[in-house]
PDB file of C-alpha atoms and ligand atoms in Angstrom:
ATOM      1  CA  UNK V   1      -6.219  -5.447 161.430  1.00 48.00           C
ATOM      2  CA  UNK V   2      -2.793  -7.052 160.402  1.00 51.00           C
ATOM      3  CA  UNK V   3       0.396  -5.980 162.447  1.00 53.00           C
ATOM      4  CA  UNK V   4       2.390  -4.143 160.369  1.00 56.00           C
ATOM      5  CA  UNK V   5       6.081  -5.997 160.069  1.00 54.00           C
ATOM      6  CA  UNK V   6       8.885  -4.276 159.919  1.00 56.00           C
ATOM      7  CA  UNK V   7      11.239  -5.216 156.974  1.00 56.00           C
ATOM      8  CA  UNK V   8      14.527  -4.903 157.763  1.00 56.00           C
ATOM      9  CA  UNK V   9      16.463  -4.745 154.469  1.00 73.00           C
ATOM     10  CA  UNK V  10      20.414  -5.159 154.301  1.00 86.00           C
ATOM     11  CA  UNK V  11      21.905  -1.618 154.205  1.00 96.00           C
ATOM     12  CA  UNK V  12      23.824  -1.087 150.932  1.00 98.00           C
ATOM     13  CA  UNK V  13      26.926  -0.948 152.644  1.00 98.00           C
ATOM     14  CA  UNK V  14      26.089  -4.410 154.156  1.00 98.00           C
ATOM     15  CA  UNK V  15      25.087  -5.758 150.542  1.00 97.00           C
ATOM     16  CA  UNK V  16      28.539  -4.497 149.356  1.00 98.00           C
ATOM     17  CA  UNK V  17      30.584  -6.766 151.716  1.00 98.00           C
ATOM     18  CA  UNK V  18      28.310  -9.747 151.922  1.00 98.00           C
ATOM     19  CA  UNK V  19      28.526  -9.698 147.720  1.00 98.00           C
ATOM     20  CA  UNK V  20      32.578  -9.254 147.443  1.00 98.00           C
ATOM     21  CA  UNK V  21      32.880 -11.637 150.541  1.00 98.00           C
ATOM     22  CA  UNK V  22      34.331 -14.279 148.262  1.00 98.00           C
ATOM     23  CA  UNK V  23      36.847 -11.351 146.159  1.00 98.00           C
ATOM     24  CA  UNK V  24      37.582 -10.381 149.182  1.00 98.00           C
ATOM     25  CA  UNK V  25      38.674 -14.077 150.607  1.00 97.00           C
ATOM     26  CA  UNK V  26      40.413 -14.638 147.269  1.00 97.00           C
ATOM     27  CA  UNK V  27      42.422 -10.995 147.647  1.00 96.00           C
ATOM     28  CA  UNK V  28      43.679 -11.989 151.051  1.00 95.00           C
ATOM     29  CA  UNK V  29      44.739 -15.630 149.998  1.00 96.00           C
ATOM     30  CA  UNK V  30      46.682 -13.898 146.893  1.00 97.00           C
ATOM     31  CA  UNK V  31      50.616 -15.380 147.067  1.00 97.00           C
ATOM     32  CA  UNK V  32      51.420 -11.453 147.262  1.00 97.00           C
ATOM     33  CA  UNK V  33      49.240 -10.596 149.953  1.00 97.00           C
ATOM     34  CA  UNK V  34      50.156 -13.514 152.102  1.00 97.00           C
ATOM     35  CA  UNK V  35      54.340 -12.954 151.359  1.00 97.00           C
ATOM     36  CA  UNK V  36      53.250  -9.355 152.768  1.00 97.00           C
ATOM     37  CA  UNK V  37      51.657 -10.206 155.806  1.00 96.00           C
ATOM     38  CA  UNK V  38      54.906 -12.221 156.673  1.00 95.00           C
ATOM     39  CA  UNK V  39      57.358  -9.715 156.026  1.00 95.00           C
ATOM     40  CA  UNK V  40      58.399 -11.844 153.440  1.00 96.00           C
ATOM     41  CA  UNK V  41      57.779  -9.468 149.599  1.00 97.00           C
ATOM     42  CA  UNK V  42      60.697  -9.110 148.703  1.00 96.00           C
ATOM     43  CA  UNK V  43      61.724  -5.097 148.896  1.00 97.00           C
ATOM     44  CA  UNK V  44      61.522  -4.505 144.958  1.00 96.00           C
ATOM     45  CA  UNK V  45      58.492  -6.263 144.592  1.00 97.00           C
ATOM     46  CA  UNK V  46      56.863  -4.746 147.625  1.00 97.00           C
ATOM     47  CA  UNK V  47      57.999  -1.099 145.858  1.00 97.00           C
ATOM     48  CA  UNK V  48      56.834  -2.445 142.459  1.00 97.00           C
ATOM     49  CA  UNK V  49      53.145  -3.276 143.671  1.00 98.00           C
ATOM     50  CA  UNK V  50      52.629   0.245 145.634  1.00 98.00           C
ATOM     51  CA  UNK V  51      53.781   2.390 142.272  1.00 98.00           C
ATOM     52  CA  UNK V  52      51.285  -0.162 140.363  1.00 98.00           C
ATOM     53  CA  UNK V  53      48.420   0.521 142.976  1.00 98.00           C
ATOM     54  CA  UNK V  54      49.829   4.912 142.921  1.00 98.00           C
ATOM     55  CA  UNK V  55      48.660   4.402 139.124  1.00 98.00           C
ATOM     56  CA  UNK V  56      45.339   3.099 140.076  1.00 98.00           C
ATOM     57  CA  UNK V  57      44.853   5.851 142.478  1.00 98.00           C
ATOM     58  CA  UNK V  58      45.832   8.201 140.300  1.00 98.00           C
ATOM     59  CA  UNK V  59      43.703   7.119 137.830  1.00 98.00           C
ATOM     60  CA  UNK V  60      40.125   6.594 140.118  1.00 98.00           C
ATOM     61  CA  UNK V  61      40.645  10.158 141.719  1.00 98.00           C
ATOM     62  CA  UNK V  62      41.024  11.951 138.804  1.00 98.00           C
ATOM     63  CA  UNK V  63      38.101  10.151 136.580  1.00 98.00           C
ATOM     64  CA  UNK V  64      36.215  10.933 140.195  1.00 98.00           C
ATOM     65  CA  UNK V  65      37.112  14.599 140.094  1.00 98.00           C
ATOM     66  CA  UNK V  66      36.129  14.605 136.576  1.00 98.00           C
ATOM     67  CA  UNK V  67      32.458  13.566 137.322  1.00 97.00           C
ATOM     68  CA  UNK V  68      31.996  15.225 140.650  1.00 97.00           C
ATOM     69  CA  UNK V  69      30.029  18.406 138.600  1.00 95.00           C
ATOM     70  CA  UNK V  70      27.721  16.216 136.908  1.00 94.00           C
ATOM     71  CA  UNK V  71      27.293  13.040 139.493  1.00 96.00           C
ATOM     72  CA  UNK V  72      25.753  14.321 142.850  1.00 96.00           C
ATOM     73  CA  UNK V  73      26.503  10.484 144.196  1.00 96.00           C
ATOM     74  CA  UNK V  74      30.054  10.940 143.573  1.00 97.00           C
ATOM     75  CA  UNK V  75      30.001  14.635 144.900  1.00 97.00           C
ATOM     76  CA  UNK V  76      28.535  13.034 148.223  1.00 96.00           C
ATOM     77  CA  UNK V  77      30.848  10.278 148.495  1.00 97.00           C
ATOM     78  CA  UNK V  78      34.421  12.043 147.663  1.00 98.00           C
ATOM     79  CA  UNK V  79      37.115  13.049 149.866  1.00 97.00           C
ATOM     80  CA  UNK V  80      40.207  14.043 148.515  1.00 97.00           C
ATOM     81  CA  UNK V  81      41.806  11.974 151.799  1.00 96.00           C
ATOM     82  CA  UNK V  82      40.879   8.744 149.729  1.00 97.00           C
ATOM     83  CA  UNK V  83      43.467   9.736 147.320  1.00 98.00           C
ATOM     84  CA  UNK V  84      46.335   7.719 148.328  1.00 97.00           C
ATOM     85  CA  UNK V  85      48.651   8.658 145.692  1.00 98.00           C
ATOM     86  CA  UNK V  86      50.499  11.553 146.927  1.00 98.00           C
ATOM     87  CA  UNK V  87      51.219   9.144 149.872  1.00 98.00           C
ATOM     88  CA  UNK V  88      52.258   6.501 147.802  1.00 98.00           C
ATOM     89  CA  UNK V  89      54.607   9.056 145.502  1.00 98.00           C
ATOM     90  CA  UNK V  90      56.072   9.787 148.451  1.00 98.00           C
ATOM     91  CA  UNK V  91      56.825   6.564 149.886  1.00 98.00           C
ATOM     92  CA  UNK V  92      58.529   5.302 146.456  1.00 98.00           C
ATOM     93  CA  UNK V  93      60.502   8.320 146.813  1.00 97.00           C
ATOM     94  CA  UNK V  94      61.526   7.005 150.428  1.00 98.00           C
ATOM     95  CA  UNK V  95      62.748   3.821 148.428  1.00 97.00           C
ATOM     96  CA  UNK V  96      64.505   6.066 146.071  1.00 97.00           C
ATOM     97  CA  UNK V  97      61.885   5.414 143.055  1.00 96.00           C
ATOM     98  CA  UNK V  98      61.055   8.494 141.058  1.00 97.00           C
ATOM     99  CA  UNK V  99      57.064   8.539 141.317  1.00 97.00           C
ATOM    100  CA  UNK V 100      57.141  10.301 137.756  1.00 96.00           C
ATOM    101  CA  UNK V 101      58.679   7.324 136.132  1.00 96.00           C
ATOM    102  CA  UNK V 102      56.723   4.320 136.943  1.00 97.00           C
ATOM    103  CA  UNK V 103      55.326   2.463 133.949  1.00 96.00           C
ATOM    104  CA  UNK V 104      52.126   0.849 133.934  1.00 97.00           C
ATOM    105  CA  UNK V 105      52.187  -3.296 133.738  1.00 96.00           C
ATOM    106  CA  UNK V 106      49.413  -5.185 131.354  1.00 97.00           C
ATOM    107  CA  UNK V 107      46.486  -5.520 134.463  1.00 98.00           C
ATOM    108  CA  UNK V 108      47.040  -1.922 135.743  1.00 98.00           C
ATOM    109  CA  UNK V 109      46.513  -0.557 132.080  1.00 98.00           C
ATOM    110  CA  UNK V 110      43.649  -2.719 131.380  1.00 98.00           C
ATOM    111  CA  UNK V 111      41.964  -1.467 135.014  1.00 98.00           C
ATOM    112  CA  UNK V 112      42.708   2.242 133.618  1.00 98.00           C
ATOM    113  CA  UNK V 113      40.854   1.788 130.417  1.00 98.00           C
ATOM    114  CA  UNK V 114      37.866   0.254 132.612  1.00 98.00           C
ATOM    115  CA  UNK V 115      38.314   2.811 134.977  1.00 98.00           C
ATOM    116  CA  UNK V 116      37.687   4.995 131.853  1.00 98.00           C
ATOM    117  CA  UNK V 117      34.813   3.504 130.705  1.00 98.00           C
ATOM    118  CA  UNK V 118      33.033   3.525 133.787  1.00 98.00           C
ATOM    119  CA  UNK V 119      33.646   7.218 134.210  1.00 97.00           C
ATOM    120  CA  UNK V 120      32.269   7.623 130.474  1.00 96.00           C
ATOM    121  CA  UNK V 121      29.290   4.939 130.975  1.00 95.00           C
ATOM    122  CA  UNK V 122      28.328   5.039 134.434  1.00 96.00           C
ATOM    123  CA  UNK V 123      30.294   7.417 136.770  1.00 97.00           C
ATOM    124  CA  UNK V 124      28.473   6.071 139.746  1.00 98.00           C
ATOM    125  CA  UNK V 125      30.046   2.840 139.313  1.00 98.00           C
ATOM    126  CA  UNK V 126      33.232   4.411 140.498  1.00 98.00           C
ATOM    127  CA  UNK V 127      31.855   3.660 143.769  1.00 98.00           C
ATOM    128  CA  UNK V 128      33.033  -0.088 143.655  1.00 98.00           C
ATOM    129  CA  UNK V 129      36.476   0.873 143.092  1.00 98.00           C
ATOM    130  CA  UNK V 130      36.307   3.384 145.500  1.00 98.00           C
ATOM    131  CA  UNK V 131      34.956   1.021 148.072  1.00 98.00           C
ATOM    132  CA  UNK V 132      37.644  -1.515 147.524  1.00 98.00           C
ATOM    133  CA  UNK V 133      40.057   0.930 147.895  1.00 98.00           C
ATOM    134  CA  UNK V 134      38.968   2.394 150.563  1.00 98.00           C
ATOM    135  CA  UNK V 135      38.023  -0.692 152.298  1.00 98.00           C
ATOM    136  CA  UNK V 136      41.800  -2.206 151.756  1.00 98.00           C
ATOM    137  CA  UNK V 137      42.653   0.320 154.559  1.00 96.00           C
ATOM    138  CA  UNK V 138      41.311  -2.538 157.285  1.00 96.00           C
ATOM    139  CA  UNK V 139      43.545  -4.781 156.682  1.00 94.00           C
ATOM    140  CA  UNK V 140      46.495  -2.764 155.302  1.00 94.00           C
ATOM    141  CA  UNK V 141      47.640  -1.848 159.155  1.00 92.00           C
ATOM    142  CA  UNK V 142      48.233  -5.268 159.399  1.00 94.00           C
ATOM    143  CA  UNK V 143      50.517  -5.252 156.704  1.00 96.00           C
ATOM    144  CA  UNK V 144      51.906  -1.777 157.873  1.00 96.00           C
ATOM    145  CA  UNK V 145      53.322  -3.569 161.026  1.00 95.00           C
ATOM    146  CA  UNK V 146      54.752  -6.429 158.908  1.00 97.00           C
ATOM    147  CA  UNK V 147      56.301  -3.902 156.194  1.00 97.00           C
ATOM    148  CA  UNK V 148      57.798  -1.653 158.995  1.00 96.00           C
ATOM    149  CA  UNK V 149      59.958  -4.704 159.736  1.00 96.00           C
ATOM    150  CA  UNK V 150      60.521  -6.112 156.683  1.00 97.00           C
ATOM    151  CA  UNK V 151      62.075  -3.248 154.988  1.00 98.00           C
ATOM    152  CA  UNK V 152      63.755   0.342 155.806  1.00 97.00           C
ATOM    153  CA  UNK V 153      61.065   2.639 156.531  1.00 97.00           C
ATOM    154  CA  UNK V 154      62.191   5.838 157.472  1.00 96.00           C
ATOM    155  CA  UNK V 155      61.131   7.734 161.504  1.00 88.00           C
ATOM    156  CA  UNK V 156      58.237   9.376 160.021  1.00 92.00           C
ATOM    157  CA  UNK V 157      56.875   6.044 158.662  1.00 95.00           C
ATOM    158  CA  UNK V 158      58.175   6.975 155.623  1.00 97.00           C
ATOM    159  CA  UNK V 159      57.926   3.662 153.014  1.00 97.00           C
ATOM    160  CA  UNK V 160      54.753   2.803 154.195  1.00 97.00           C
ATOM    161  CA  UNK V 161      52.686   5.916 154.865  1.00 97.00           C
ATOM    162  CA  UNK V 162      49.890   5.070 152.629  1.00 97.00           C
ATOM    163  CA  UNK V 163      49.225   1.582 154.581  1.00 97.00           C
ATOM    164  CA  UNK V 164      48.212   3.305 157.636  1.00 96.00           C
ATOM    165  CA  UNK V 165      46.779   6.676 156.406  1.00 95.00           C
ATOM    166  CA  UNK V 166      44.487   6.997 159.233  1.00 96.00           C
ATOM    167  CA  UNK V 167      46.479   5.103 162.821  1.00 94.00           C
ATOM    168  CA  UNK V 168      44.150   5.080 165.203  1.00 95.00           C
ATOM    169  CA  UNK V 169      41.160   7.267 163.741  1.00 97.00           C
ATOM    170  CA  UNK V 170      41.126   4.030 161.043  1.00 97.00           C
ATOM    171  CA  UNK V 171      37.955   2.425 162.078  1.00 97.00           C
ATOM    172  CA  UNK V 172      36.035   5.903 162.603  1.00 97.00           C
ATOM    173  CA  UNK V 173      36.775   6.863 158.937  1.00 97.00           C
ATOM    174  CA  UNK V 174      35.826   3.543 157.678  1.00 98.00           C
ATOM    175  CA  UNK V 175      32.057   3.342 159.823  1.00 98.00           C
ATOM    176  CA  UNK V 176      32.069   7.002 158.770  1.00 97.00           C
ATOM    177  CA  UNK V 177      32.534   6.144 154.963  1.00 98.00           C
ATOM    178  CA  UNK V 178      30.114   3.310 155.363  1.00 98.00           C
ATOM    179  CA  UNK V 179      27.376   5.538 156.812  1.00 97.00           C
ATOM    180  CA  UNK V 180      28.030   8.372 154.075  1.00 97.00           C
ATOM    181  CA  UNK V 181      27.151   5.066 151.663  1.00 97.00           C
ATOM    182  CA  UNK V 182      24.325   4.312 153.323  1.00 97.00           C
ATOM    183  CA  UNK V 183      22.684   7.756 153.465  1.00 96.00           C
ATOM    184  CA  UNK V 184      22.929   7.868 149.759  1.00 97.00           C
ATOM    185  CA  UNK V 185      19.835   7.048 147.444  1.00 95.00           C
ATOM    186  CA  UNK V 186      20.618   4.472 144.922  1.00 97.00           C
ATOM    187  CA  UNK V 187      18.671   2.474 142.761  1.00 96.00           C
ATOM    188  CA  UNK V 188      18.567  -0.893 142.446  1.00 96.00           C
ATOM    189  CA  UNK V 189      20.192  -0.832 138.938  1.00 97.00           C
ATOM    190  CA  UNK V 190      23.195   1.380 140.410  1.00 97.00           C
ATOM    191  CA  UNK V 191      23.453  -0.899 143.566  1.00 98.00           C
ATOM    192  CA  UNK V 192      23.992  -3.456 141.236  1.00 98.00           C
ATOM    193  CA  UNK V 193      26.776  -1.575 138.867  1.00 98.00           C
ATOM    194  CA  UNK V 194      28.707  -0.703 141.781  1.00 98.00           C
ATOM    195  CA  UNK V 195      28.795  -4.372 143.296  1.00 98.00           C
ATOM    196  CA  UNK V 196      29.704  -5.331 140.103  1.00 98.00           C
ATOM    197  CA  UNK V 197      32.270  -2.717 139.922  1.00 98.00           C
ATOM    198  CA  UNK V 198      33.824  -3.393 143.187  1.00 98.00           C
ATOM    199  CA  UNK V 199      33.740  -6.838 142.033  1.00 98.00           C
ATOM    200  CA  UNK V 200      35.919  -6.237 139.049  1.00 98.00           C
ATOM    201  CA  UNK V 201      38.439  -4.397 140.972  1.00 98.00           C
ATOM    202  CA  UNK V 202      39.194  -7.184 143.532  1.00 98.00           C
ATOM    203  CA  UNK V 203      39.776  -8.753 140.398  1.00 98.00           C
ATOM    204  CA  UNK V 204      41.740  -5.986 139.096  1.00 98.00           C
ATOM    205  CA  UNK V 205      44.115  -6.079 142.243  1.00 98.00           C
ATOM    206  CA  UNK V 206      44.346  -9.529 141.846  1.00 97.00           C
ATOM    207  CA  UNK V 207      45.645  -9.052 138.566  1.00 98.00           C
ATOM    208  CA  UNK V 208      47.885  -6.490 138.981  1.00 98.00           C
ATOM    209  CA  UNK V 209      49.157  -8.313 141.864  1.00 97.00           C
ATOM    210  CA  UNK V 210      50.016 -11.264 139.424  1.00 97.00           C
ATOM    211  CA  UNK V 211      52.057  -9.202 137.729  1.00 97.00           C
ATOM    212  CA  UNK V 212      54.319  -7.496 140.256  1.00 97.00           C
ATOM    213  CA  UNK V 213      54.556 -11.109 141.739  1.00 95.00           C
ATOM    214  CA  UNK V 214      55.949 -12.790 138.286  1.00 93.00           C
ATOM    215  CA  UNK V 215      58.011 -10.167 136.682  1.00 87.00           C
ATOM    216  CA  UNK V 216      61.857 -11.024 136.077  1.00 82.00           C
ATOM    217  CA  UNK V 217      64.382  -9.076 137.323  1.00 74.00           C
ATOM    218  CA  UNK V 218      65.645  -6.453 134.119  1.00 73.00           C
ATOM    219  CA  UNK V 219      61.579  -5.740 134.072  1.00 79.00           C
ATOM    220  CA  UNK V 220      60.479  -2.096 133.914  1.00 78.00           C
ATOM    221  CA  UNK V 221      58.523  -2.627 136.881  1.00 82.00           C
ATOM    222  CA  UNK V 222      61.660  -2.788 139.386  1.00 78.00           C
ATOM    223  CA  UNK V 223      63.495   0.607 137.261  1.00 70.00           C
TER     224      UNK V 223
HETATM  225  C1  LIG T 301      46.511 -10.144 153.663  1.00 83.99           C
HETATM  226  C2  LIG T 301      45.629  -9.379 153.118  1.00 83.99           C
HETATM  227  C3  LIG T 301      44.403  -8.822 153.767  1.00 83.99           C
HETATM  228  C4  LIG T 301      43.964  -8.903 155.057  1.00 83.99           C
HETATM  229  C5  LIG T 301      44.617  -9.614 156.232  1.00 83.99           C
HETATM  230  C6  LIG T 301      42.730  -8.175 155.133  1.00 83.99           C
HETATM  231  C7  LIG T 301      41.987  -8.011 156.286  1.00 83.99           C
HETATM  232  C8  LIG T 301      40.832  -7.289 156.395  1.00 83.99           C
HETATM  233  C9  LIG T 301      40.093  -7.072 157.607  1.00 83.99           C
HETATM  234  C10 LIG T 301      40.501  -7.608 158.982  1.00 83.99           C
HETATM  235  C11 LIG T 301      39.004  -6.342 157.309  1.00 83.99           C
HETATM  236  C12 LIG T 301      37.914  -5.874 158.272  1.00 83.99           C
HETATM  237  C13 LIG T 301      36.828  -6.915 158.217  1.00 83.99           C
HETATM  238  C14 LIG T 301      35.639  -6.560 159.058  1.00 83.99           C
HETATM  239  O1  LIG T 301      35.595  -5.514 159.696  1.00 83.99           O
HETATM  240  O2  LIG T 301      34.708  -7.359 159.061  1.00 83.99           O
HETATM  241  C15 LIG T 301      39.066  -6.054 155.890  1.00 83.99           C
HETATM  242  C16 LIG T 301      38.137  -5.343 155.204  1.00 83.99           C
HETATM  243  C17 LIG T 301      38.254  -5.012 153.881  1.00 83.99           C
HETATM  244  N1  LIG T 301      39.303  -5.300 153.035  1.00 83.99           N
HETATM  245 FE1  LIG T 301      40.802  -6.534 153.456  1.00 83.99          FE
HETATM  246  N2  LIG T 301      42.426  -7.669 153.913  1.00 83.99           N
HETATM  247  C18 LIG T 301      43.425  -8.028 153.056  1.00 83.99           C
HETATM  248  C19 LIG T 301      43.537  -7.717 151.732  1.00 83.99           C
HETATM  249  C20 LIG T 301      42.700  -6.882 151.066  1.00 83.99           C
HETATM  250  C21 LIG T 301      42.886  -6.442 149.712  1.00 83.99           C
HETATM  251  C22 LIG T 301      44.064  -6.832 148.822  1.00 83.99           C
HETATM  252  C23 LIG T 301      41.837  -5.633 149.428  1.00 83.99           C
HETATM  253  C24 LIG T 301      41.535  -4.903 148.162  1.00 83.99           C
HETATM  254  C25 LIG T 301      41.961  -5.249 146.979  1.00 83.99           C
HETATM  255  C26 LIG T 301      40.990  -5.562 150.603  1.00 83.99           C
HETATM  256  C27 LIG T 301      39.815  -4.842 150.698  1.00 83.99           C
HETATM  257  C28 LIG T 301      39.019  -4.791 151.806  1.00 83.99           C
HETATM  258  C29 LIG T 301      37.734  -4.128 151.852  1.00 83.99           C
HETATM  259  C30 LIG T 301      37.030  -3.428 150.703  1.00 83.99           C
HETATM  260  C31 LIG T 301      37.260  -4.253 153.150  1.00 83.99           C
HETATM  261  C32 LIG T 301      35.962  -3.684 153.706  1.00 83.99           C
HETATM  262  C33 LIG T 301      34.922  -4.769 153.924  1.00 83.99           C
HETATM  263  C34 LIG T 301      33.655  -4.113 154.433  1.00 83.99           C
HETATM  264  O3  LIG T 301      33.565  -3.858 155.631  1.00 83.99           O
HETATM  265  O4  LIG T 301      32.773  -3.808 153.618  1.00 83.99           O
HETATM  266  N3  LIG T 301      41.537  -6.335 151.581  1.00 83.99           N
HETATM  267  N4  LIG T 301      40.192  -6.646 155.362  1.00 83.99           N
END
């Protein structure tokens, strides 16, 4: 009689992070990201990037919302807490920015549209987004600290509220989002689309991150 042998296979939350590892190292060696971590974005470019990320927000809760009826993976994963845009609204208005009037640059439209097509294709792949977004909120306290001295942030935290949505509770929300991800049933074919996904959006970021960094002064990003 042969000993049965236990398999342990890599929980999908596991597989997510070991297969972005490398977007991940890339996002955190970004020019932007690193200025940030230093204190040293300049104000308007630091204001710039979080209307450019409200848009993305926006844009991945609603086409979320808009599936939830129809895609019981989405309906499990969603809370409306990992929409950071009403934070983010809020803290442009902090830098006096009207929330209502930021335009999107080239990479955040182009990560709309393919927000857009995933919702239309393959709503589950909304996941990856969702992950990376999510996920950012690890090593955004770190930047919290350094953006609460670079630049006027108001008593309430105002300015920088959507860094450090969650103080202390942060790393209870996070194991708590990556157990809700690992109690779901996915297929090897959706595994796949949303490492792919999540992929893309470190990508994305990147992108978008590109932008805010090289824009000239007179831009419509710093209106
Ligand atoms: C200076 C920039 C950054 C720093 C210092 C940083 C730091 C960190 C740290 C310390 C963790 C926790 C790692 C762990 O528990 O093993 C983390 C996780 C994560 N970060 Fe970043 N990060 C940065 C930028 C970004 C950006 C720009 C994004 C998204 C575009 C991002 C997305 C994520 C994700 C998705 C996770 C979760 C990984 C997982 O546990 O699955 N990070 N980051």
């Amino acid at each position: 009689m042969s000993t049965p042998t236990m398999v342990q296979s890599e929980s999908f939350a596991d597989r997510l992070k070991t297969e972005t590892r490398p977007q991940h190292d890339a996002a955190e060696r970004h020019e932007l990201q690193r200025a940030l971590l230093k204190g040293a974005l300049p104000q308007a470019r630091f204001v710039a990037l979080v209307g450019q990320l409200m848009l993305v927000h926006r844009a991945l809760a609603s086409a979320i919302r808009g599936a939830l009826e129809s895609d019981p993976i989405l309906a499990a994963m969603w809370r409306e807490a990992y929409d950071q845009s009403p934070r983010m609204a809020r803290d442009l208005a902090h830098f006096g920015v009207d929330p209502d009037g930021v335009t999107p640059t080239p990479a955040t439209t182009a990560f709309i549209d393919r927000i857009g097509q995933w919702a239309g294709a393959a709503p589950a792949s909304l996941l990856g987004p969702l992950y990376v977004l999510e996920g950012s909120t690890n090593g955004a306290r770190y930047i919290a600290r350094a953006a609460r001295q670079a630049y006027p942030v108001g008593a309430d935290d105002a300015g920088v509220t959507h860094l450090d949505p969650y103080g202390e509770r942060q790393p209870e929300e996070w194991a708590d989002f990556r157990a809700r991800l690992n109690a779901l049933d996915l297929d090897e074919a959706t595994q796949r689309a949303i490492v792919d996904a999540a992929r893309e959006t470190f990508n994305a970021i990147g992108a978008i991150g590109d932008d805010v960094l090289t824009a000239r002064a007179g831009s419509t990003l710093f209106d």
